[in-house]
PDB file of C-alpha atoms in Angstrom:
ATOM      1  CA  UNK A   1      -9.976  -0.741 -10.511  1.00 66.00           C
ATOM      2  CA  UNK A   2      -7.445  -2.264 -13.241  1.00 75.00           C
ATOM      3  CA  UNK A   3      -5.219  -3.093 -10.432  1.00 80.00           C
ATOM      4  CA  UNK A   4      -8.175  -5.082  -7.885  1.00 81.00           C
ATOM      5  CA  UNK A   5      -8.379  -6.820 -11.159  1.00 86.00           C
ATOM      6  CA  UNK A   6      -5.191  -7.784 -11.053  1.00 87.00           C
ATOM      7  CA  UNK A   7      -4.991  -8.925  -7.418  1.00 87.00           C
ATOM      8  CA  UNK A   8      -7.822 -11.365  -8.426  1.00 86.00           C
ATOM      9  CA  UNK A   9      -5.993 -12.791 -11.063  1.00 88.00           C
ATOM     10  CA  UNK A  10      -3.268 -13.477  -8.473  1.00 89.00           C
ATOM     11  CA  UNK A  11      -5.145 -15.311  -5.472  1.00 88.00           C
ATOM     12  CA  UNK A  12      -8.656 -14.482  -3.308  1.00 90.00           C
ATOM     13  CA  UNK A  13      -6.098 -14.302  -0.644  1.00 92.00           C
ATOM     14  CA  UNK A  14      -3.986 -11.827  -2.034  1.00 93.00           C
ATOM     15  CA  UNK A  15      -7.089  -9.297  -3.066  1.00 92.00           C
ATOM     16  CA  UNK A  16      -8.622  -9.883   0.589  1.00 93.00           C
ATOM     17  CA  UNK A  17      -5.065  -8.420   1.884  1.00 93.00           C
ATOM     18  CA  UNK A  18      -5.739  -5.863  -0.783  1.00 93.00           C
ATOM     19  CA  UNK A  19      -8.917  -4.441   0.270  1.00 93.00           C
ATOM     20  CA  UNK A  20      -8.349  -4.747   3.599  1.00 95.00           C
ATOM     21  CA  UNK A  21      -5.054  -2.608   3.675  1.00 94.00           C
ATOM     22  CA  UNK A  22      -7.125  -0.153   0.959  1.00 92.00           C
ATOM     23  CA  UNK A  23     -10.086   0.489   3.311  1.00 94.00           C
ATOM     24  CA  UNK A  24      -7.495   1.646   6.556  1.00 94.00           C
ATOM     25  CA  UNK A  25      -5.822   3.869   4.213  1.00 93.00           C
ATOM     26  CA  UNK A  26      -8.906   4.704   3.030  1.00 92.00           C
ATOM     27  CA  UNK A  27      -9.956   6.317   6.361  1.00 93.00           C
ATOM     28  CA  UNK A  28      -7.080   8.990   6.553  1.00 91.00           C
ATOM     29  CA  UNK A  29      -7.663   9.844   2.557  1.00 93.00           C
ATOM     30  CA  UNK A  30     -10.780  11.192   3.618  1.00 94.00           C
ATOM     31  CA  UNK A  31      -9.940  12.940   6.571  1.00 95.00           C
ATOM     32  CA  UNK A  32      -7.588  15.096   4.050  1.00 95.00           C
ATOM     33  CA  UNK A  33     -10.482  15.074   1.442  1.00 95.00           C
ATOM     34  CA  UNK A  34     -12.262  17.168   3.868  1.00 95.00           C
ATOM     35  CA  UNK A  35      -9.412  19.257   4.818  1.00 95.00           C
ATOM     36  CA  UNK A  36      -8.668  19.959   0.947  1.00 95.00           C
ATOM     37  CA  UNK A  37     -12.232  20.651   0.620  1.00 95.00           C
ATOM     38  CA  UNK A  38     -11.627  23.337   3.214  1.00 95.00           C
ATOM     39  CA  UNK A  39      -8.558  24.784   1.778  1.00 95.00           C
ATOM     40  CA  UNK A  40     -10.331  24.778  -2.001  1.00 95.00           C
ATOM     41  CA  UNK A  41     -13.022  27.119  -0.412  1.00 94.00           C
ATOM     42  CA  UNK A  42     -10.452  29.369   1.530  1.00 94.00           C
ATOM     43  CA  UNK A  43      -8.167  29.987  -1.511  1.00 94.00           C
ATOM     44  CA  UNK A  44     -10.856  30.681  -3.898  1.00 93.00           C
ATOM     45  CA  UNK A  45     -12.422  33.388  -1.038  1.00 93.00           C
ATOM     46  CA  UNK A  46      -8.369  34.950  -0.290  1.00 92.00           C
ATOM     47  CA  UNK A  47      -8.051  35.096  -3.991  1.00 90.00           C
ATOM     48  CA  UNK A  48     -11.850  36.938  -4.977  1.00 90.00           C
ATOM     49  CA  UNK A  49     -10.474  39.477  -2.347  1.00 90.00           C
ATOM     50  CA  UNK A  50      -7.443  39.712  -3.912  1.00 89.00           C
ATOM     51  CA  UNK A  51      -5.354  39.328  -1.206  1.00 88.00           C
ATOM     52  CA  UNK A  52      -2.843  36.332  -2.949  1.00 87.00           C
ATOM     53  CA  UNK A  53      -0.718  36.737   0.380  1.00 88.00           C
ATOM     54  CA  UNK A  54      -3.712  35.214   2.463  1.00 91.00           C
ATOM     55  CA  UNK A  55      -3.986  32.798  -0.113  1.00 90.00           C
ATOM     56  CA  UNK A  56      -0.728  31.898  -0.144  1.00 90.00           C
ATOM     57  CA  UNK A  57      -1.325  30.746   3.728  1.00 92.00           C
ATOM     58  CA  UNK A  58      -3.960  28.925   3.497  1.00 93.00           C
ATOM     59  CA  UNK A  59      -2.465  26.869   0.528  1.00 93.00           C
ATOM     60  CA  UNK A  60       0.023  26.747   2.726  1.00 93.00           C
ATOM     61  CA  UNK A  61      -2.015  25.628   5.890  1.00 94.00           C
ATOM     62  CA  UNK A  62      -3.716  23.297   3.641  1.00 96.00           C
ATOM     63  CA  UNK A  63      -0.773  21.142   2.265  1.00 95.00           C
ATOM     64  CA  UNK A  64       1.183  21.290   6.175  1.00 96.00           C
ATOM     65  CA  UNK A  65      -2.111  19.524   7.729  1.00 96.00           C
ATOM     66  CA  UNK A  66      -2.444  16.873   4.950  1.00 96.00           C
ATOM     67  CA  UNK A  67       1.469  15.990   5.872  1.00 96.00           C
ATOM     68  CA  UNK A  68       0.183  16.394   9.660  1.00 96.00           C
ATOM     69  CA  UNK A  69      -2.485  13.581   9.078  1.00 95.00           C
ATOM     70  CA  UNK A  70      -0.221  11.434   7.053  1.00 95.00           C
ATOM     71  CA  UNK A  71       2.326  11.376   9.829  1.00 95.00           C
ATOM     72  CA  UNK A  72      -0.158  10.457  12.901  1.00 95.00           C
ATOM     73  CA  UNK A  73      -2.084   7.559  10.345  1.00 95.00           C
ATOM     74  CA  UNK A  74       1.136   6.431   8.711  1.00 94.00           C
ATOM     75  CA  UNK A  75       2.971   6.017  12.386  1.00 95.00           C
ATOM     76  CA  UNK A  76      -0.257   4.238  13.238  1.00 95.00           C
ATOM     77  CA  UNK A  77      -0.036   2.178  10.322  1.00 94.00           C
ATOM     78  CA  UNK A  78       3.444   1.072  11.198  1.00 94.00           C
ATOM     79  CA  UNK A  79       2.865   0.587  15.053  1.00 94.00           C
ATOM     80  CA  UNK A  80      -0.742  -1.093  15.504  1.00 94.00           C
ATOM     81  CA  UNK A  81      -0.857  -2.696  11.923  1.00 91.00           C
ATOM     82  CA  UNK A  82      -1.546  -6.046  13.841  1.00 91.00           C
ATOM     83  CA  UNK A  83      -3.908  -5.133  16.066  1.00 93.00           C
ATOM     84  CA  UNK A  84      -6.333  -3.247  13.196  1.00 94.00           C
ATOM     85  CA  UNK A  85      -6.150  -5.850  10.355  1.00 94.00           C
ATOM     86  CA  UNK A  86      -7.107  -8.204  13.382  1.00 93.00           C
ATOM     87  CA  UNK A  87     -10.514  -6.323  13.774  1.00 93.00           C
ATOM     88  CA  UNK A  88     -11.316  -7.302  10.143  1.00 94.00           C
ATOM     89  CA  UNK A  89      -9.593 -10.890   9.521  1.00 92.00           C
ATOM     90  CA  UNK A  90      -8.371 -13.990  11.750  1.00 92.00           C
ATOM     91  CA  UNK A  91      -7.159 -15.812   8.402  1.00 93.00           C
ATOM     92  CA  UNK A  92      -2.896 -16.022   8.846  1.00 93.00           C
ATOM     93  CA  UNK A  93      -2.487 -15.356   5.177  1.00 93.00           C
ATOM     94  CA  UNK A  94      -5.255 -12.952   4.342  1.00 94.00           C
ATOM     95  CA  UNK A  95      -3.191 -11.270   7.508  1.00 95.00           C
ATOM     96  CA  UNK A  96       0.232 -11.057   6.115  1.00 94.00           C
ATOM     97  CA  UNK A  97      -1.000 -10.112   2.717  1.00 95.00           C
ATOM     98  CA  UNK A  98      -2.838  -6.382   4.672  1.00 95.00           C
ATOM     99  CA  UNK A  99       0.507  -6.631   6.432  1.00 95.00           C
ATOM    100  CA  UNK A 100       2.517  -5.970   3.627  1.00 94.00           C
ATOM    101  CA  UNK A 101      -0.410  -3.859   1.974  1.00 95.00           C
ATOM    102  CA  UNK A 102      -0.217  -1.529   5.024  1.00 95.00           C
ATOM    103  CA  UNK A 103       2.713  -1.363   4.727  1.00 96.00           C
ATOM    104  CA  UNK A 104       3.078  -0.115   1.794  1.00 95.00           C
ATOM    105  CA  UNK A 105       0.758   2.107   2.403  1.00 95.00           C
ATOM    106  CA  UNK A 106       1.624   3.488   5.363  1.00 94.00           C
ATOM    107  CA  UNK A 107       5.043   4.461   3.020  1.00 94.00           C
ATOM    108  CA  UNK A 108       2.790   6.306   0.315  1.00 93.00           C
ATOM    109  CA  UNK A 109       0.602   8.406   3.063  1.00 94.00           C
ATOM    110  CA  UNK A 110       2.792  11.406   2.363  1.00 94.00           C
ATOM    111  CA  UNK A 111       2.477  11.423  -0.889  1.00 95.00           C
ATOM    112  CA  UNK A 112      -1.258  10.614  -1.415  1.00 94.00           C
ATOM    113  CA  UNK A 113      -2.045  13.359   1.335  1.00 96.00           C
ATOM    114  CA  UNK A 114       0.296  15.929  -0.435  1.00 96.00           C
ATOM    115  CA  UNK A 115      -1.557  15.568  -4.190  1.00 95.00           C
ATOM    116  CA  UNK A 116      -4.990  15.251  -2.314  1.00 95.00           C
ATOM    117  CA  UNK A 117      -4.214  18.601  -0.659  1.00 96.00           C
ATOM    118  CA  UNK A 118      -2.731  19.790  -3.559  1.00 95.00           C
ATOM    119  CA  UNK A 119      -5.513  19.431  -5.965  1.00 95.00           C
ATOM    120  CA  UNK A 120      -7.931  21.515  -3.336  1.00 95.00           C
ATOM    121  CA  UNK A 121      -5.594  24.412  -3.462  1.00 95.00           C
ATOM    122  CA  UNK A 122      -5.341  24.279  -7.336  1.00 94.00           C
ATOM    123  CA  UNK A 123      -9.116  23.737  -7.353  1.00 93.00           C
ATOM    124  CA  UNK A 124      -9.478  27.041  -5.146  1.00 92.00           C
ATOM    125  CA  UNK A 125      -6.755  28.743  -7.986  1.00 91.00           C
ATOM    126  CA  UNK A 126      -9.165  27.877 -10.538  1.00 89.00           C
ATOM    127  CA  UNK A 127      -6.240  25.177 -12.067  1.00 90.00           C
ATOM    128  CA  UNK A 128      -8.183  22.151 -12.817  1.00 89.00           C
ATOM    129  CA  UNK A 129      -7.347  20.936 -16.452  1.00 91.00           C
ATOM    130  CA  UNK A 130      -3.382  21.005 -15.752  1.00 92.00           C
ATOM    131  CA  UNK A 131      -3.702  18.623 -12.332  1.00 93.00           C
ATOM    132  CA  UNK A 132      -5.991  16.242 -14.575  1.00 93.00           C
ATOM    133  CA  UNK A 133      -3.180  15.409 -16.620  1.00 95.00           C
ATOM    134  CA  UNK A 134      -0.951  15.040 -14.098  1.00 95.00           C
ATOM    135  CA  UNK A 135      -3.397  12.525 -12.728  1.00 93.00           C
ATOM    136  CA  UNK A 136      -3.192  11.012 -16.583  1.00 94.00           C
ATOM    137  CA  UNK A 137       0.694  11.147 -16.178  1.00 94.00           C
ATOM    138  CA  UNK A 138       1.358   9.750 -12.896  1.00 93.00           C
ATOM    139  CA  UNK A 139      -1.506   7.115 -13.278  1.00 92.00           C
ATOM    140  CA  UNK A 140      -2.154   5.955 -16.470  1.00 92.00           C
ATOM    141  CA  UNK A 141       1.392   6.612 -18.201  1.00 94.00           C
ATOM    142  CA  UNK A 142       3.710   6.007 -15.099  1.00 95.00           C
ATOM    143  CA  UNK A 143       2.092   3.821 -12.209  1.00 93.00           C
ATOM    144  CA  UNK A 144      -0.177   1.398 -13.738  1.00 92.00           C
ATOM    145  CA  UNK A 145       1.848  -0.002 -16.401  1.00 94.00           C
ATOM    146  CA  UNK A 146       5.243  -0.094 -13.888  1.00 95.00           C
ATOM    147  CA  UNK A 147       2.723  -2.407 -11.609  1.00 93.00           C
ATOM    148  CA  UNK A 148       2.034  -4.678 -14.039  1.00 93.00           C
ATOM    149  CA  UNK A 149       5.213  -4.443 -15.388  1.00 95.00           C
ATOM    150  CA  UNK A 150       7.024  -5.573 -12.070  1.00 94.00           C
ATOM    151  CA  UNK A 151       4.131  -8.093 -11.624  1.00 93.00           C
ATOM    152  CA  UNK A 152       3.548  -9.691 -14.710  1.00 92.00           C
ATOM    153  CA  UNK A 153       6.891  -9.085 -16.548  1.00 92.00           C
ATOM    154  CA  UNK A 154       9.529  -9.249 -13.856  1.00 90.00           C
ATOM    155  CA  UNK A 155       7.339 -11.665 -11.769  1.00 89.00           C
ATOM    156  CA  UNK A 156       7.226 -10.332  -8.500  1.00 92.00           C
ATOM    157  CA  UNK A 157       4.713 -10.869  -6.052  1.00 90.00           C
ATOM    158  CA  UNK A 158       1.567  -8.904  -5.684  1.00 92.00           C
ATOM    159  CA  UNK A 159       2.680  -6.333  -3.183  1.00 92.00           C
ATOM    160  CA  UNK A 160       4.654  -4.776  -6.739  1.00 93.00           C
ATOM    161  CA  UNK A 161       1.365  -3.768  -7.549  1.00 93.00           C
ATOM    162  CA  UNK A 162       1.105  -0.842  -5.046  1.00 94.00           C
ATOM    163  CA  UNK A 163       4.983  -0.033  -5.510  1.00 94.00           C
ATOM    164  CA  UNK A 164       4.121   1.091  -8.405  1.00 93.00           C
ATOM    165  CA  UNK A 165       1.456   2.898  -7.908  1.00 93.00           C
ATOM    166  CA  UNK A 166       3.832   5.028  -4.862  1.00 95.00           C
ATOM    167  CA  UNK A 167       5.919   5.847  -7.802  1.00 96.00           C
ATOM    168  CA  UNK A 168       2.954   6.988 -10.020  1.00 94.00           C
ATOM    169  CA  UNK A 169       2.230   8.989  -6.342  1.00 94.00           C
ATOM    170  CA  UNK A 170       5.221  10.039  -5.681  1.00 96.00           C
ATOM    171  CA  UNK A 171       5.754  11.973  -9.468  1.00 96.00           C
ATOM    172  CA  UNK A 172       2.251  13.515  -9.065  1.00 96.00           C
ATOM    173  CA  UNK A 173       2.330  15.099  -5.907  1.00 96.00           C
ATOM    174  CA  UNK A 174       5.932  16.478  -7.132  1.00 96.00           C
ATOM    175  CA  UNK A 175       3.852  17.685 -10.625  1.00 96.00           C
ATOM    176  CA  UNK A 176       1.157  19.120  -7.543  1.00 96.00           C
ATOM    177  CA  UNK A 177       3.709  20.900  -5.314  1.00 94.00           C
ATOM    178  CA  UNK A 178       5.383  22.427  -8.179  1.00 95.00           C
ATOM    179  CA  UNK A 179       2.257  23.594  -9.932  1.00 93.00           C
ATOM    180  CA  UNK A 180       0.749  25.694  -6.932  1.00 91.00           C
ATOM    181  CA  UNK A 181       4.651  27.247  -6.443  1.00 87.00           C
ATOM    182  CA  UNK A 182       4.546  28.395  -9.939  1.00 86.00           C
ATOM    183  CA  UNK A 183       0.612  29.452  -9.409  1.00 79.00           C
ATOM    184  CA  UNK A 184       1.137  31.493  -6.350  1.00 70.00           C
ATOM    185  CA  UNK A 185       4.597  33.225  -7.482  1.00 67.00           C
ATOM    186  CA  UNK A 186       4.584  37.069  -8.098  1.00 57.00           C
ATOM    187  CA  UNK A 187       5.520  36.542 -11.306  1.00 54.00           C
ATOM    188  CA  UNK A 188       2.868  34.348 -12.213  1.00 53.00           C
ATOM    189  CA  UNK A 189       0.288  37.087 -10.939  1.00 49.00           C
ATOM    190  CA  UNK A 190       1.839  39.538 -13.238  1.00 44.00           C
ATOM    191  CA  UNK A 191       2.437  37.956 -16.153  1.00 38.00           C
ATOM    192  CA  UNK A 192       0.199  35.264 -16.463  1.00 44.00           C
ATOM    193  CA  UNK A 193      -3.360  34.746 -17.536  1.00 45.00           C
ATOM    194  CA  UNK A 194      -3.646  31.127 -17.234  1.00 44.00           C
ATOM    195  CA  UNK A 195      -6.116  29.762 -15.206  1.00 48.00           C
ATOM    196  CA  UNK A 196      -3.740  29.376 -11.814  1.00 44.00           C
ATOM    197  CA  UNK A 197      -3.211  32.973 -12.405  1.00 47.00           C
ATOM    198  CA  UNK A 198      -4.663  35.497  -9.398  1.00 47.00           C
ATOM    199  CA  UNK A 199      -4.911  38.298 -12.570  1.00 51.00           C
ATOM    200  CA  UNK A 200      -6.647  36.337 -14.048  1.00 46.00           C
ATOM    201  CA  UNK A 201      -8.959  35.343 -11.698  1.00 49.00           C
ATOM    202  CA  UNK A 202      -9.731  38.585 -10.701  1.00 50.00           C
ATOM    203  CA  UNK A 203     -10.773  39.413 -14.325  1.00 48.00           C
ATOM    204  CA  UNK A 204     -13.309  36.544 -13.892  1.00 44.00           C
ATOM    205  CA  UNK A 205     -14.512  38.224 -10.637  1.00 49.00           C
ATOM    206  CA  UNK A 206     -15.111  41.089 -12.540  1.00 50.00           C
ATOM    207  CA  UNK A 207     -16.717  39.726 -15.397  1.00 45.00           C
ATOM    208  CA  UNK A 208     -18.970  37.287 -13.335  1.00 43.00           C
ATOM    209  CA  UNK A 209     -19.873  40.813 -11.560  1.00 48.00           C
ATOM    210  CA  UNK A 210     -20.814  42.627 -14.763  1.00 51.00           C
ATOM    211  CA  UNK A 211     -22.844  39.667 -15.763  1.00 48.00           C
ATOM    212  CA  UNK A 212     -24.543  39.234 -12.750  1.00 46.00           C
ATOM    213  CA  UNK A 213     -25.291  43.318 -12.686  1.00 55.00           C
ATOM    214  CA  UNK A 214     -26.690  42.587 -16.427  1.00 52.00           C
ATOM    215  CA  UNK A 215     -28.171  39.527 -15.340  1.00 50.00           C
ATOM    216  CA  UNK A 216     -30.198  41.965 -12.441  1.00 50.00           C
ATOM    217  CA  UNK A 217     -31.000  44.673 -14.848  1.00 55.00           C
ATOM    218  CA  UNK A 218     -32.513  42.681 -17.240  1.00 52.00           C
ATOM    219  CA  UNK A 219     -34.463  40.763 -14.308  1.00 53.00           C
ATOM    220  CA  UNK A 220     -35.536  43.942 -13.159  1.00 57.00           C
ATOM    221  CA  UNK A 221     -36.907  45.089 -16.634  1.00 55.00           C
ATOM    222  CA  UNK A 222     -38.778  41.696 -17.073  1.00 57.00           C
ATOM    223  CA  UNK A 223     -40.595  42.441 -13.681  1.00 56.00           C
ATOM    224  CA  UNK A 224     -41.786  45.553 -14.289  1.00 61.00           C
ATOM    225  CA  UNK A 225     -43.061  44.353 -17.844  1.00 59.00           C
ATOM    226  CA  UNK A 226     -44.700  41.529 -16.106  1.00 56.00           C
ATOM    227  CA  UNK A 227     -46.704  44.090 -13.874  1.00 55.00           C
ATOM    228  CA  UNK A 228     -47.486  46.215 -15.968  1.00 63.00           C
ATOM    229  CA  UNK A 229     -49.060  43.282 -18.294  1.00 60.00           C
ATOM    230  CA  UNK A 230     -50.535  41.854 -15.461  1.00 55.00           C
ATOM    231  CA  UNK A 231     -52.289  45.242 -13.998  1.00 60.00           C
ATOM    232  CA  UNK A 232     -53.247  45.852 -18.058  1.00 63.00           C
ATOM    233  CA  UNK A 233     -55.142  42.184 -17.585  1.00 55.00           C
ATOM    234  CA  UNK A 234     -56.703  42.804 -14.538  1.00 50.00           C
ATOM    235  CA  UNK A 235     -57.681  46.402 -15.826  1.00 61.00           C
ATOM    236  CA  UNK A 236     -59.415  44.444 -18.561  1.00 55.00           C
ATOM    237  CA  UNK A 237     -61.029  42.337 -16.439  1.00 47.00           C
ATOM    238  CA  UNK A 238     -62.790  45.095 -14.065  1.00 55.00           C
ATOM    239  CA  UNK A 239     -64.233  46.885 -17.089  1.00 59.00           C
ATOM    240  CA  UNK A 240     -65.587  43.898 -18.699  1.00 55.00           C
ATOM    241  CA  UNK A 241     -67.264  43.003 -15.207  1.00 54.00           C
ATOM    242  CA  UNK A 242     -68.534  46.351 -15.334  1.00 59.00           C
ATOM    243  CA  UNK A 243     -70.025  46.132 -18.621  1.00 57.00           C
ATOM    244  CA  UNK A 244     -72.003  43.062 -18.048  1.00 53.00           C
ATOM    245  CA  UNK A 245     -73.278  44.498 -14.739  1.00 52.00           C
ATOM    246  CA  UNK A 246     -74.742  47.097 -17.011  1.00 60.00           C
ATOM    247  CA  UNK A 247     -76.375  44.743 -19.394  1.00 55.00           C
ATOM    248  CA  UNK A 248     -78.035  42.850 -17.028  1.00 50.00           C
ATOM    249  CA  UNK A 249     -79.033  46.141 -15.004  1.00 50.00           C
TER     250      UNK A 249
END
């Protein structure tokens, strides 16, 4: 959102290229959503059967179809770039602005796939608080402030914008690749109880388990008091209605 800002600051012309190039890339982004999605869910299942070698595949699996879908959209970026930004604009500039846009992003695909994949299979590890700072990192601390940098400091033209971000890209889905290596090593699984940590996860399986068991017994206790108040009540009932038959009898 900071940088859209920033396009507008620099032209209507240059933030229509913007969004235009943003919503194409948009459409392979969440074709790997859904297959990180996927691989979250597989992961997490591999690892509550602790079996960290089937795991280890589908992480895998996971991160080699992201880079599958970055190649076919990137290469369609590159080679029909003209022909797609004409289905949305016939303005020349607005045109070469999502030229250069796509372009760019077309370069970044890899690396945008890789730490959306990334982040599913971490998700599935049970690693969530690490990758959100590497979001903080590669964002906030690195890309961002190189965009405006180049932009506003060195004064080059808008497209510097979305370098920048590829570099902020680039760092986090090197953070991403590193942190499931480290996550899924045999080391890790033996010595580690952080969060990325299979031993650790399986102690969570076990102690989810135990609640759960807990969690049944007591249920089962609190129905059986509930009957037996219940049948007490209704017990209750039937000799009062007996009574007052005999009274009025």
């Amino acid at each position: 959102h900071a940088v859209t800002i920033w396009m507008g600051l620099l032209g209507e012309k240059v933030l229509s290229g913007s969004q235009i190039a943003l919503n194409i890339a948009s459409v392979s982004f969440t074709v790997v959503m859904g297959v990180s999605s996927a691989g979250s869910s597989q992961v997490a299942v591999a690892i509550g059967r602790r079996d960290p070698k089937t795991a280890s595949i589908y992480a895998a699996s996971t991160v080699l179809l992201a880079w599958l879908v970055a190649l076919c959209f990137g290469a369609a970026m590159l080679l029909w770039d003209r022909g797609i930004i004409g289905l949305y604009t016939h303005d020349a500039e607005v045109a070469r602005w999502a030229t250069s846009f796509l372009f760019c992003a077309a370069c970044f695909q890899f690396f945008d796939m890789t730490q959306c994949a990334g982040f599913g299979v971490l998700r599935g590890l049970g690693d969530t608080r690490v990758p959100f700072l590497f979001n903080i990192v590669g964002y906030w601390l690195v890309g961002i402030p190189l965009s405006y940098w180049l932009v506003f400091s060195r004064g080059y033209d808008a497209i510097a914008l979305w370098w920048g971000l590829t570099v902020g890209l680039v760092l986090i889905s090197a953070l991403v690749l590193w942190r499931i290596r480290v996550a899924s090593s045999p080391r890790s699984s033996r010595t580690s109880n952080t969060p990325a940590s299979p031993r650790f996860l399986m102690r969570s399986c076990h102690s989810f388990k135990a609640s759960f068991e807990c969690s049944e017994k007591s249920g089962s206790a609190r129905n059986r008091s509930i009957h037996e108040t219940t049948r007490s009540s209704l017990a209750g009932v039937s000799r009062s209605t007996r009574a007052t038959t005999r009274c009025i009898s």
